[in-house]
mmCIF file of C-alpha atoms in Angstrom:
data_model
loop_
_atom_site.group_PDB
_atom_site.id
_atom_site.type_symbol
_atom_site.label_atom_id
_atom_site.label_comp_id
_atom_site.label_asym_id
_atom_site.label_seq_id
_atom_site.Cartn_x
_atom_site.Cartn_y
_atom_site.Cartn_z
ATOM 1 C CA UNK A 1 12.460 113.811 -5.122
ATOM 2 C CA UNK A 2 11.420 115.493 -1.888
ATOM 3 C CA UNK A 3 8.285 115.834 0.199
ATOM 4 C CA UNK A 4 7.711 118.455 2.900
ATOM 5 C CA UNK A 5 5.586 117.745 5.967
ATOM 6 C CA UNK A 6 5.020 120.983 7.863
ATOM 7 C CA UNK A 7 2.946 121.542 10.982
ATOM 8 C CA UNK A 8 5.033 121.156 14.125
ATOM 9 C CA UNK A 9 5.668 124.420 15.977
ATOM 10 C CA UNK A 10 9.038 123.372 17.417
ATOM 11 C CA UNK A 11 12.051 121.308 16.422
ATOM 12 C CA UNK A 12 11.212 117.769 15.318
ATOM 13 C CA UNK A 13 13.206 115.177 17.226
ATOM 14 C CA UNK A 14 12.373 111.815 15.712
ATOM 15 C CA UNK A 15 10.459 110.011 12.967
ATOM 16 C CA UNK A 16 9.076 106.465 12.859
ATOM 17 C CA UNK A 17 7.546 104.528 9.966
ATOM 18 C CA UNK A 18 4.673 102.152 10.676
ATOM 19 C CA UNK A 19 4.916 98.424 9.889
ATOM 20 C CA UNK A 20 3.482 98.889 6.399
ATOM 21 C CA UNK A 21 5.831 101.753 5.575
ATOM 22 C CA UNK A 22 2.979 104.000 4.444
ATOM 23 C CA UNK A 23 2.517 106.241 7.490
ATOM 24 C CA UNK A 24 5.055 108.329 9.353
ATOM 25 C CA UNK A 25 4.898 109.398 13.005
ATOM 26 C CA UNK A 26 6.871 112.406 14.259
ATOM 27 C CA UNK A 27 7.442 114.085 17.629
ATOM 28 C CA UNK A 28 8.474 117.567 18.587
ATOM 29 C CA UNK A 29 9.465 120.174 21.107
ATOM 30 C CA UNK A 30 5.915 121.528 20.781
ATOM 31 C CA UNK A 31 4.785 118.658 23.122
ATOM 32 C CA UNK A 32 2.931 116.897 20.320
ATOM 33 C CA UNK A 33 3.182 113.950 17.969
ATOM 34 C CA UNK A 34 1.806 113.877 14.452
ATOM 35 C CA UNK A 35 0.966 111.158 11.957
ATOM 36 C CA UNK A 36 1.444 111.775 8.250
ATOM 37 C CA UNK A 37 0.249 109.803 5.234
ATOM 38 C CA UNK A 38 -0.214 110.181 1.487
ATOM 39 C CA UNK A 39 -3.597 111.517 0.435
ATOM 40 C CA UNK A 40 -4.035 108.396 -1.721
ATOM 41 C CA UNK A 41 -1.879 105.250 -2.010
ATOM 42 C CA UNK A 42 -0.626 106.255 -5.452
ATOM 43 C CA UNK A 43 0.737 109.512 -4.030
ATOM 44 C CA UNK A 44 3.256 107.624 -1.937
ATOM 45 C CA UNK A 45 5.297 107.113 -5.090
ATOM 46 C CA UNK A 46 4.727 110.527 -6.634
ATOM 47 C CA UNK A 47 6.388 113.139 -4.524
ATOM 48 C CA UNK A 48 6.772 116.756 -5.549
ATOM 49 C CA UNK A 49 10.019 117.577 -7.304
ATOM 50 C CA UNK A 50 11.759 120.406 -5.448
ATOM 51 C CA UNK A 51 14.362 122.664 -7.016
ATOM 52 C CA UNK A 52 17.762 123.109 -5.384
ATOM 53 C CA UNK A 53 16.954 126.642 -4.249
ATOM 54 C CA UNK A 54 13.784 125.420 -2.544
ATOM 55 C CA UNK A 55 15.738 122.705 -0.722
ATOM 56 C CA UNK A 56 18.017 125.273 0.857
ATOM 57 C CA UNK A 57 15.416 127.919 1.643
ATOM 58 C CA UNK A 58 13.632 126.168 4.517
ATOM 59 C CA UNK A 59 13.056 129.237 6.678
ATOM 60 C CA UNK A 60 10.415 130.679 4.354
ATOM 61 C CA UNK A 61 7.201 131.511 6.219
ATOM 62 C CA UNK A 62 5.224 130.351 3.184
ATOM 63 C CA UNK A 63 6.471 126.775 3.329
ATOM 64 C CA UNK A 64 3.726 124.143 3.454
ATOM 65 C CA UNK A 65 3.158 120.414 3.310
ATOM 66 C CA UNK A 66 3.523 118.914 -0.162
ATOM 67 C CA UNK A 67 0.228 118.529 -1.970
ATOM 68 C CA UNK A 68 0.343 114.709 -2.094
ATOM 69 C CA UNK A 69 0.730 114.209 1.676
ATOM 70 C CA UNK A 70 -1.248 115.316 4.718
ATOM 71 C CA UNK A 71 -1.194 115.293 8.506
ATOM 72 C CA UNK A 72 -3.926 112.841 9.464
ATOM 73 C CA UNK A 73 -3.700 113.244 13.239
ATOM 74 C CA UNK A 74 -2.245 115.468 15.944
ATOM 75 C CA UNK A 75 -1.602 113.838 19.347
ATOM 76 C CA UNK A 76 -1.076 116.528 21.964
ATOM 77 C CA UNK A 77 -2.974 115.576 25.102
ATOM 78 C CA UNK A 78 -0.579 113.481 27.179
ATOM 79 C CA UNK A 79 2.814 115.103 27.702
ATOM 80 C CA UNK A 80 3.660 118.308 29.544
ATOM 81 C CA UNK A 81 7.088 118.806 27.951
ATOM 82 C CA UNK A 82 8.990 118.005 24.752
ATOM 83 C CA UNK A 83 8.166 114.667 23.128
ATOM 84 C CA UNK A 84 11.667 113.385 22.457
ATOM 85 C CA UNK A 85 11.055 109.942 20.943
ATOM 86 C CA UNK A 86 8.327 108.072 19.084
ATOM 87 C CA UNK A 87 7.976 104.512 17.819
ATOM 88 C CA UNK A 88 5.258 102.573 16.025
ATOM 89 C CA UNK A 89 4.693 99.089 17.450
ATOM 90 C CA UNK A 90 6.184 96.807 14.741
ATOM 91 C CA UNK A 91 3.458 94.138 14.592
ATOM 92 C CA UNK A 92 0.384 96.387 14.600
ATOM 93 C CA UNK A 93 -0.799 99.135 12.347
ATOM 94 C CA UNK A 94 -1.893 101.645 14.964
ATOM 95 C CA UNK A 95 -0.197 101.263 18.362
ATOM 96 C CA UNK A 96 2.713 103.580 19.146
ATOM 97 C CA UNK A 97 4.763 104.844 22.070
ATOM 98 C CA UNK A 98 6.044 108.328 22.918
ATOM 99 C CA UNK A 99 8.743 109.294 25.421
ATOM 100 C CA UNK A 100 8.899 112.787 26.874
ATOM 101 C CA UNK A 101 11.115 115.146 28.809
ATOM 102 C CA UNK A 102 8.378 115.043 31.458
ATOM 103 C CA UNK A 103 9.799 111.625 32.394
ATOM 104 C CA UNK A 104 6.855 109.551 31.179
ATOM 105 C CA UNK A 105 6.257 107.196 28.278
ATOM 106 C CA UNK A 106 2.762 107.059 26.790
ATOM 107 C CA UNK A 107 1.245 104.126 24.910
ATOM 108 C CA UNK A 108 -1.322 104.991 22.252
ATOM 109 C CA UNK A 109 -3.807 102.896 20.301
ATOM 110 C CA UNK A 110 -7.033 103.170 18.350
ATOM 111 C CA UNK A 111 -9.944 100.971 19.333
ATOM 112 C CA UNK A 112 -12.021 101.626 16.241
ATOM 113 C CA UNK A 113 -9.537 102.914 13.653
ATOM 114 C CA UNK A 114 -10.274 106.485 14.677
ATOM 115 C CA UNK A 115 -8.021 108.786 16.677
ATOM 116 C CA UNK A 116 -5.311 107.592 19.042
ATOM 117 C CA UNK A 117 -6.060 107.450 22.749
ATOM 118 C CA UNK A 118 -3.546 107.079 25.575
ATOM 119 C CA UNK A 119 -4.108 103.587 26.980
ATOM 120 C CA UNK A 120 -1.143 103.542 29.400
ATOM 121 C CA UNK A 121 1.358 105.917 30.974
ATOM 122 C CA UNK A 122 4.652 104.385 32.086
ATOM 123 C CA UNK A 123 6.374 106.219 34.932
ATOM 124 C CA UNK A 124 9.688 105.636 36.654
ATOM 125 C CA UNK A 125 12.409 107.783 35.123
ATOM 126 C CA UNK A 126 13.500 110.491 37.533
ATOM 127 C CA UNK A 127 13.644 113.116 34.797
ATOM 128 C CA UNK A 128 13.832 113.352 30.997
ATOM 129 C CA UNK A 129 13.047 110.198 29.013
ATOM 130 C CA UNK A 130 15.213 110.282 25.896
ATOM 131 C CA UNK A 131 14.270 107.244 23.793
ATOM 132 C CA UNK A 132 11.673 104.506 23.424
ATOM 133 C CA UNK A 133 11.917 101.338 21.310
ATOM 134 C CA UNK A 134 9.817 98.198 20.760
ATOM 135 C CA UNK A 135 11.276 94.725 20.381
ATOM 136 C CA UNK A 136 10.607 93.084 17.012
ATOM 137 C CA UNK A 137 7.682 91.013 18.311
ATOM 138 C CA UNK A 138 6.172 93.959 20.191
ATOM 139 C CA UNK A 139 6.241 92.157 23.556
ATOM 140 C CA UNK A 140 9.003 94.254 25.107
ATOM 141 C CA UNK A 141 9.472 98.003 25.308
ATOM 142 C CA UNK A 142 12.694 99.760 26.321
ATOM 143 C CA UNK A 143 13.108 103.332 27.539
ATOM 144 C CA UNK A 144 16.131 105.314 28.653
ATOM 145 C CA UNK A 145 16.780 108.707 30.149
ATOM 146 C CA UNK A 146 18.860 111.430 31.635
ATOM 147 C CA UNK A 147 18.845 109.558 34.957
ATOM 148 C CA UNK A 148 21.434 107.138 33.455
ATOM 149 C CA UNK A 149 18.973 104.251 33.452
ATOM 150 C CA UNK A 150 17.487 101.821 30.950
ATOM 151 C CA UNK A 151 14.055 100.380 31.738
ATOM 152 C CA UNK A 152 12.583 97.275 30.133
ATOM 153 C CA UNK A 153 8.822 96.813 30.131
ATOM 154 C CA UNK A 154 6.753 93.777 29.171
ATOM 155 C CA UNK A 155 3.378 94.074 27.496
ATOM 156 C CA UNK A 156 0.620 91.902 28.971
ATOM 157 C CA UNK A 157 -1.959 93.046 26.451
ATOM 158 C CA UNK A 158 -4.719 95.687 26.473
ATOM 159 C CA UNK A 159 -2.397 98.459 27.601
ATOM 160 C CA UNK A 160 -1.006 96.620 30.627
ATOM 161 C CA UNK A 161 2.778 96.909 31.041
ATOM 162 C CA UNK A 162 5.053 95.610 33.791
ATOM 163 C CA UNK A 163 8.571 96.873 34.430
ATOM 164 C CA UNK A 164 10.753 93.753 34.421
ATOM 165 C CA UNK A 165 14.186 95.361 34.775
ATOM 166 C CA UNK A 166 15.893 98.657 35.609
ATOM 167 C CA UNK A 167 19.491 98.783 34.351
ATOM 168 C CA UNK A 168 21.854 101.298 35.948
ATOM 169 C CA UNK A 169 25.318 100.415 34.607
ATOM 170 C CA UNK A 170 25.764 103.530 32.450
ATOM 171 C CA UNK A 171 27.522 106.377 34.276
ATOM 172 C CA UNK A 172 25.955 109.253 32.287
ATOM 173 C CA UNK A 173 22.826 110.094 30.244
ATOM 174 C CA UNK A 174 21.540 107.288 28.052
ATOM 175 C CA UNK A 175 20.718 108.818 24.683
ATOM 176 C CA UNK A 176 19.091 105.973 22.760
ATOM 177 C CA UNK A 177 18.003 102.339 22.889
ATOM 178 C CA UNK A 178 17.533 99.966 19.945
ATOM 179 C CA UNK A 179 16.538 96.295 19.752
ATOM 180 C CA UNK A 180 18.228 93.563 17.735
ATOM 181 C CA UNK A 181 16.029 92.676 14.712
ATOM 182 C CA UNK A 182 15.755 88.932 15.418
ATOM 183 C CA UNK A 183 16.730 88.344 19.049
ATOM 184 C CA UNK A 184 15.891 89.717 22.480
ATOM 185 C CA UNK A 185 19.048 91.806 22.646
ATOM 186 C CA UNK A 186 19.031 95.512 23.467
ATOM 187 C CA UNK A 187 21.734 98.079 22.731
ATOM 188 C CA UNK A 188 21.989 101.403 24.582
ATOM 189 C CA UNK A 189 24.100 104.438 23.676
ATOM 190 C CA UNK A 190 25.360 106.914 26.226
ATOM 191 C CA UNK A 191 26.988 110.205 27.124
ATOM 192 C CA UNK A 192 29.613 108.067 28.920
ATOM 193 C CA UNK A 193 31.096 107.278 25.446
ATOM 194 C CA UNK A 194 30.070 103.607 25.548
ATOM 195 C CA UNK A 195 27.530 101.225 24.078
ATOM 196 C CA UNK A 196 26.086 98.440 26.195
ATOM 197 C CA UNK A 197 24.443 95.255 24.977
ATOM 198 C CA UNK A 198 21.831 93.771 27.325
ATOM 199 C CA UNK A 199 20.614 90.182 27.495
ATOM 200 C CA UNK A 200 18.027 88.339 29.580
ATOM 201 C CA UNK A 201 19.619 85.924 32.043
ATOM 202 C CA UNK A 202 17.702 83.894 34.649
ATOM 203 C CA UNK A 203 14.626 86.127 34.581
ATOM 204 C CA UNK A 204 16.678 89.308 34.815
ATOM 205 C CA UNK A 205 18.510 91.483 32.329
ATOM 206 C CA UNK A 206 22.283 91.862 32.499
ATOM 207 C CA UNK A 207 24.968 93.804 30.673
ATOM 208 C CA UNK A 208 26.302 91.206 28.248
ATOM 209 C CA UNK A 209 28.949 93.503 26.768
ATOM 210 C CA UNK A 210 30.355 97.003 26.980
ATOM 211 C CA UNK A 211 31.548 98.383 23.661
ATOM 212 C CA UNK A 212 34.175 101.129 23.934
ATOM 213 C CA UNK A 213 35.980 103.020 21.209
ATOM 214 C CA UNK A 214 34.203 106.311 20.680
ATOM 215 C CA UNK A 215 35.959 109.242 22.338
ATOM 216 C CA UNK A 216 32.828 111.286 23.035
ATOM 217 C CA UNK A 217 29.054 110.928 23.456
ATOM 218 C CA UNK A 218 27.524 108.047 21.500
ATOM 219 C CA UNK A 219 24.284 109.559 20.235
ATOM 220 C CA UNK A 220 22.646 106.707 18.351
ATOM 221 C CA UNK A 221 22.983 103.374 16.614
ATOM 222 C CA UNK A 222 21.226 100.854 14.419
ATOM 223 C CA UNK A 223 21.568 97.161 13.633
ATOM 224 C CA UNK A 224 21.927 95.856 10.106
ATOM 225 C CA UNK A 225 18.685 94.203 9.037
ATOM 226 C CA UNK A 226 20.226 90.724 9.381
ATOM 227 C CA UNK A 227 21.466 91.574 12.881
ATOM 228 C CA UNK A 228 25.077 90.784 12.040
ATOM 229 C CA UNK A 229 26.457 94.307 12.510
ATOM 230 C CA UNK A 230 25.807 97.318 14.715
ATOM 231 C CA UNK A 231 26.496 100.880 13.538
ATOM 232 C CA UNK A 232 27.038 103.724 16.017
ATOM 233 C CA UNK A 233 27.492 107.496 15.644
ATOM 234 C CA UNK A 234 29.045 109.954 18.013
ATOM 235 C CA UNK A 235 29.973 113.456 19.008
ATOM 236 C CA UNK A 236 33.501 112.458 17.921
ATOM 237 C CA UNK A 237 32.236 112.740 14.286
ATOM 238 C CA UNK A 238 32.890 109.080 13.439
ATOM 239 C CA UNK A 239 30.647 106.250 12.315
ATOM 240 C CA UNK A 240 31.762 102.866 13.614
ATOM 241 C CA UNK A 241 30.518 99.401 12.699
ATOM 242 C CA UNK A 242 30.855 96.624 15.257
ATOM 243 C CA UNK A 243 30.698 92.835 15.027
ATOM 244 C CA UNK A 244 31.134 90.042 17.485
ATOM 245 C CA UNK A 245 34.625 88.673 17.748
ATOM 246 C CA UNK A 246 34.327 84.912 17.303
ATOM 247 C CA UNK A 247 35.771 82.755 20.061
ATOM 248 C CA UNK A 248 37.578 79.465 19.576
ATOM 249 C CA UNK A 249 35.078 77.015 18.145
ATOM 250 C CA UNK A 250 32.686 79.837 17.304
ATOM 251 C CA UNK A 251 31.863 81.610 14.087
ATOM 252 C CA UNK A 252 31.320 85.277 13.386
ATOM 253 C CA UNK A 253 28.721 84.205 10.798
ATOM 254 C CA UNK A 254 26.468 83.148 13.653
ATOM 255 C CA UNK A 255 25.438 86.779 13.956
ATOM 256 C CA UNK A 256 25.326 89.511 16.568
ATOM 257 C CA UNK A 257 24.180 87.728 19.699
ATOM 258 C CA UNK A 258 25.334 87.161 23.252
ATOM 259 C CA UNK A 259 27.685 84.352 24.225
ATOM 260 C CA UNK A 260 29.745 84.349 27.439
ATOM 261 C CA UNK A 261 33.220 85.877 27.299
ATOM 262 C CA UNK A 262 32.692 87.300 23.836
ATOM 263 C CA UNK A 263 33.647 90.829 22.914
ATOM 264 C CA UNK A 264 32.942 93.137 20.018
ATOM 265 C CA UNK A 265 35.358 94.729 17.617
ATOM 266 C CA UNK A 266 35.175 97.704 15.302
ATOM 267 C CA UNK A 267 35.472 96.310 11.790
ATOM 268 C CA UNK A 268 34.837 99.518 9.841
ATOM 269 C CA UNK A 269 35.012 103.233 10.535
ATOM 270 C CA UNK A 270 34.038 106.425 8.748
ATOM 271 C CA UNK A 271 36.755 108.850 9.864
ATOM 272 C CA UNK A 272 36.068 112.189 11.534
ATOM 273 C CA UNK A 273 37.109 114.048 8.387
ATOM 274 C CA UNK A 274 33.823 113.166 6.621
ATOM 275 C CA UNK A 275 31.380 114.723 9.094
ATOM 276 C CA UNK A 276 32.335 118.138 10.426
ATOM 277 C CA UNK A 277 30.127 118.171 13.539
ATOM 278 C CA UNK A 278 28.419 115.697 15.868
ATOM 279 C CA UNK A 279 26.414 112.907 14.228
ATOM 280 C CA UNK A 280 23.014 112.544 15.880
ATOM 281 C CA UNK A 281 21.335 109.742 13.971
ATOM 282 C CA UNK A 282 22.027 106.681 11.836
ATOM 283 C CA UNK A 283 19.716 104.288 10.002
ATOM 284 C CA UNK A 284 20.542 101.014 8.234
ATOM 285 C CA UNK A 285 18.486 100.078 5.172
ATOM 286 C CA UNK A 286 17.562 96.725 3.710
ATOM 287 C CA UNK A 287 20.204 95.285 1.339
ATOM 288 C CA UNK A 288 19.781 96.038 -2.336
ATOM 289 C CA UNK A 289 19.406 93.371 -5.006
ATOM 290 C CA UNK A 290 23.133 93.702 -5.771
ATOM 291 C CA UNK A 291 24.292 91.673 -2.790
ATOM 292 C CA UNK A 292 25.498 94.567 -0.615
ATOM 293 C CA UNK A 293 24.762 95.040 3.096
ATOM 294 C CA UNK A 294 22.458 97.977 2.546
ATOM 295 C CA UNK A 295 22.938 101.700 3.036
ATOM 296 C CA UNK A 296 23.740 103.740 6.104
ATOM 297 C CA UNK A 297 22.166 107.181 6.342
ATOM 298 C CA UNK A 298 23.444 109.723 8.873
ATOM 299 C CA UNK A 299 21.985 112.958 10.213
ATOM 300 C CA UNK A 300 24.515 115.491 11.402
ATOM 301 C CA UNK A 301 24.941 118.809 13.135
ATOM 302 C CA UNK A 302 26.665 120.135 10.005
ATOM 303 C CA UNK A 303 23.219 120.377 8.301
ATOM 304 C CA UNK A 304 23.966 117.465 5.958
ATOM 305 C CA UNK A 305 22.369 114.077 5.321
ATOM 306 C CA UNK A 306 24.870 111.506 4.050
ATOM 307 C CA UNK A 307 24.296 108.061 2.580
ATOM 308 C CA UNK A 308 26.961 105.338 2.575
ATOM 309 C CA UNK A 309 26.952 102.018 0.748
ATOM 310 C CA UNK A 310 28.125 99.082 2.882
ATOM 311 C CA UNK A 311 29.650 96.008 1.236
ATOM 312 C CA UNK A 312 31.325 92.914 2.653
ATOM 313 C CA UNK A 313 34.864 92.032 1.621
ATOM 314 C CA UNK A 314 37.249 89.255 2.566
ATOM 315 C CA UNK A 315 38.941 91.592 5.032
ATOM 316 C CA UNK A 316 35.818 93.147 6.550
ATOM 317 C CA UNK A 317 33.434 95.879 5.398
ATOM 318 C CA UNK A 318 33.757 98.763 2.966
ATOM 319 C CA UNK A 319 31.740 101.884 3.786
ATOM 320 C CA UNK A 320 31.691 104.226 0.793
ATOM 321 C CA UNK A 321 30.035 107.640 0.642
ATOM 322 C CA UNK A 322 27.369 107.596 -2.076
ATOM 323 C CA UNK A 323 25.898 111.065 -1.698
ATOM 324 C CA UNK A 324 25.655 114.044 0.628
ATOM 325 C CA UNK A 325 22.718 116.461 0.724
ATOM 326 C CA UNK A 326 23.947 119.719 2.200
ATOM 327 C CA UNK A 327 21.440 122.037 3.892
ATOM 328 C CA UNK A 328 18.938 119.177 3.988
ATOM 329 C CA UNK A 329 17.044 121.197 6.617
ATOM 330 C CA UNK A 330 18.443 124.598 5.830
ATOM 331 C CA UNK A 331 20.871 125.779 8.494
ATOM 332 C CA UNK A 332 19.378 123.415 11.090
ATOM 333 C CA UNK A 333 20.760 120.278 12.713
ATOM 334 C CA UNK A 334 19.392 116.991 11.388
ATOM 335 C CA UNK A 335 18.035 115.151 14.419
ATOM 336 C CA UNK A 336 16.852 111.888 12.892
ATOM 337 C CA UNK A 337 17.076 109.826 9.709
ATOM 338 C CA UNK A 338 15.028 106.689 9.082
ATOM 339 C CA UNK A 339 14.809 104.353 6.090
ATOM 340 C CA UNK A 340 11.381 103.050 5.127
ATOM 341 C CA UNK A 341 11.091 99.370 6.189
ATOM 342 C CA UNK A 342 9.053 98.283 3.162
ATOM 343 C CA UNK A 343 9.767 100.642 0.281
ATOM 344 C CA UNK A 344 13.432 100.658 -0.661
ATOM 345 C CA UNK A 345 15.071 103.997 -1.223
ATOM 346 C CA UNK A 346 12.651 106.111 0.827
ATOM 347 C CA UNK A 347 14.296 108.051 3.655
ATOM 348 C CA UNK A 348 12.574 110.290 6.215
ATOM 349 C CA UNK A 349 14.474 113.068 8.008
ATOM 350 C CA UNK A 350 13.644 115.761 10.543
ATOM 351 C CA UNK A 351 15.461 118.711 12.044
ATOM 352 C CA UNK A 352 15.553 121.772 14.226
ATOM 353 C CA UNK A 353 13.678 123.682 11.525
ATOM 354 C CA UNK A 354 10.460 121.886 12.520
ATOM 355 C CA UNK A 355 10.078 120.255 9.100
ATOM 356 C CA UNK A 356 9.846 116.585 8.157
ATOM 357 C CA UNK A 357 11.183 115.563 4.754
ATOM 358 C CA UNK A 358 10.929 112.381 2.717
ATOM 359 C CA UNK A 359 13.660 111.686 0.181
ATOM 360 C CA UNK A 360 14.040 109.030 -2.495
ATOM 361 C CA UNK A 361 17.183 107.305 -3.743
ATOM 362 C CA UNK A 362 17.268 104.709 -6.488
ATOM 363 C CA UNK A 363 17.804 101.278 -4.829
#
């Protein structure tokens, strides 16, 4: 099952589901963001069936949005350059943030359930802002950029944000930031081949851990929904899963959180023979009803979306390839993959072809 969402006039960089899982926000090189939704609630579960030939032929000028979905809003009045990242605020239905190559991050909201208005513009990055992410409770916002920095902002309500920390430990571009699902922990992924985990300490934020192992740019990552594991993807064509190494008197079952003098180890790896080019995105789904750890979806420069099943064993984790959709966006790179937070099996993807697609896999 496959839905097309067509309207952006440039490559689509990122997708974000809202808290209810029924609307999808996207951002693009055309300097705009869009919000998509089913025409009626029943249409969310009744996508158009697309033949194999239609899946591959994505450069057709006659392509159009599937009949059961529609673009309900275009947001194009804040940024002067590419909108690189977008994120719905996780506790509200309408608020969202966008980060742009113009160096700014915009906060959007609707006062009366109508169109989004920019209620705040966050400035500070010296050049391109690459990623924006909300903490689970919506109180903190993180941004990162080409200037090698990570900024943490605190929301004081009604569009008022204060910068509470600027983190400069990375030595190259910071590609992405992502928050832990249950704790105030932030992970950042960088062109310097490392991942850093940040933790608040005495009213400031510090680098609690540096995770090394990838041999090239770390493009993205995602926590498992229980926060126990962290997956990362890289230009080195590997997927790695990390967990805290328990110290004496500690327990790895305590989860992925900061304790002094604790390091992280790679407990599972998808080798570089599976993906043939750089992996740009990874998303970790909710566990199924079969007791597994959920699915990992990856978006790759080899034009393929892959889905892996993750299961715990006595010796660690098994990561098994379940399916691979070649030419998921024609001959274009896949820039982002994102599982729906409420409706199991629904996966949104976007690519350099300017199209957004929604796929379904049986849970």
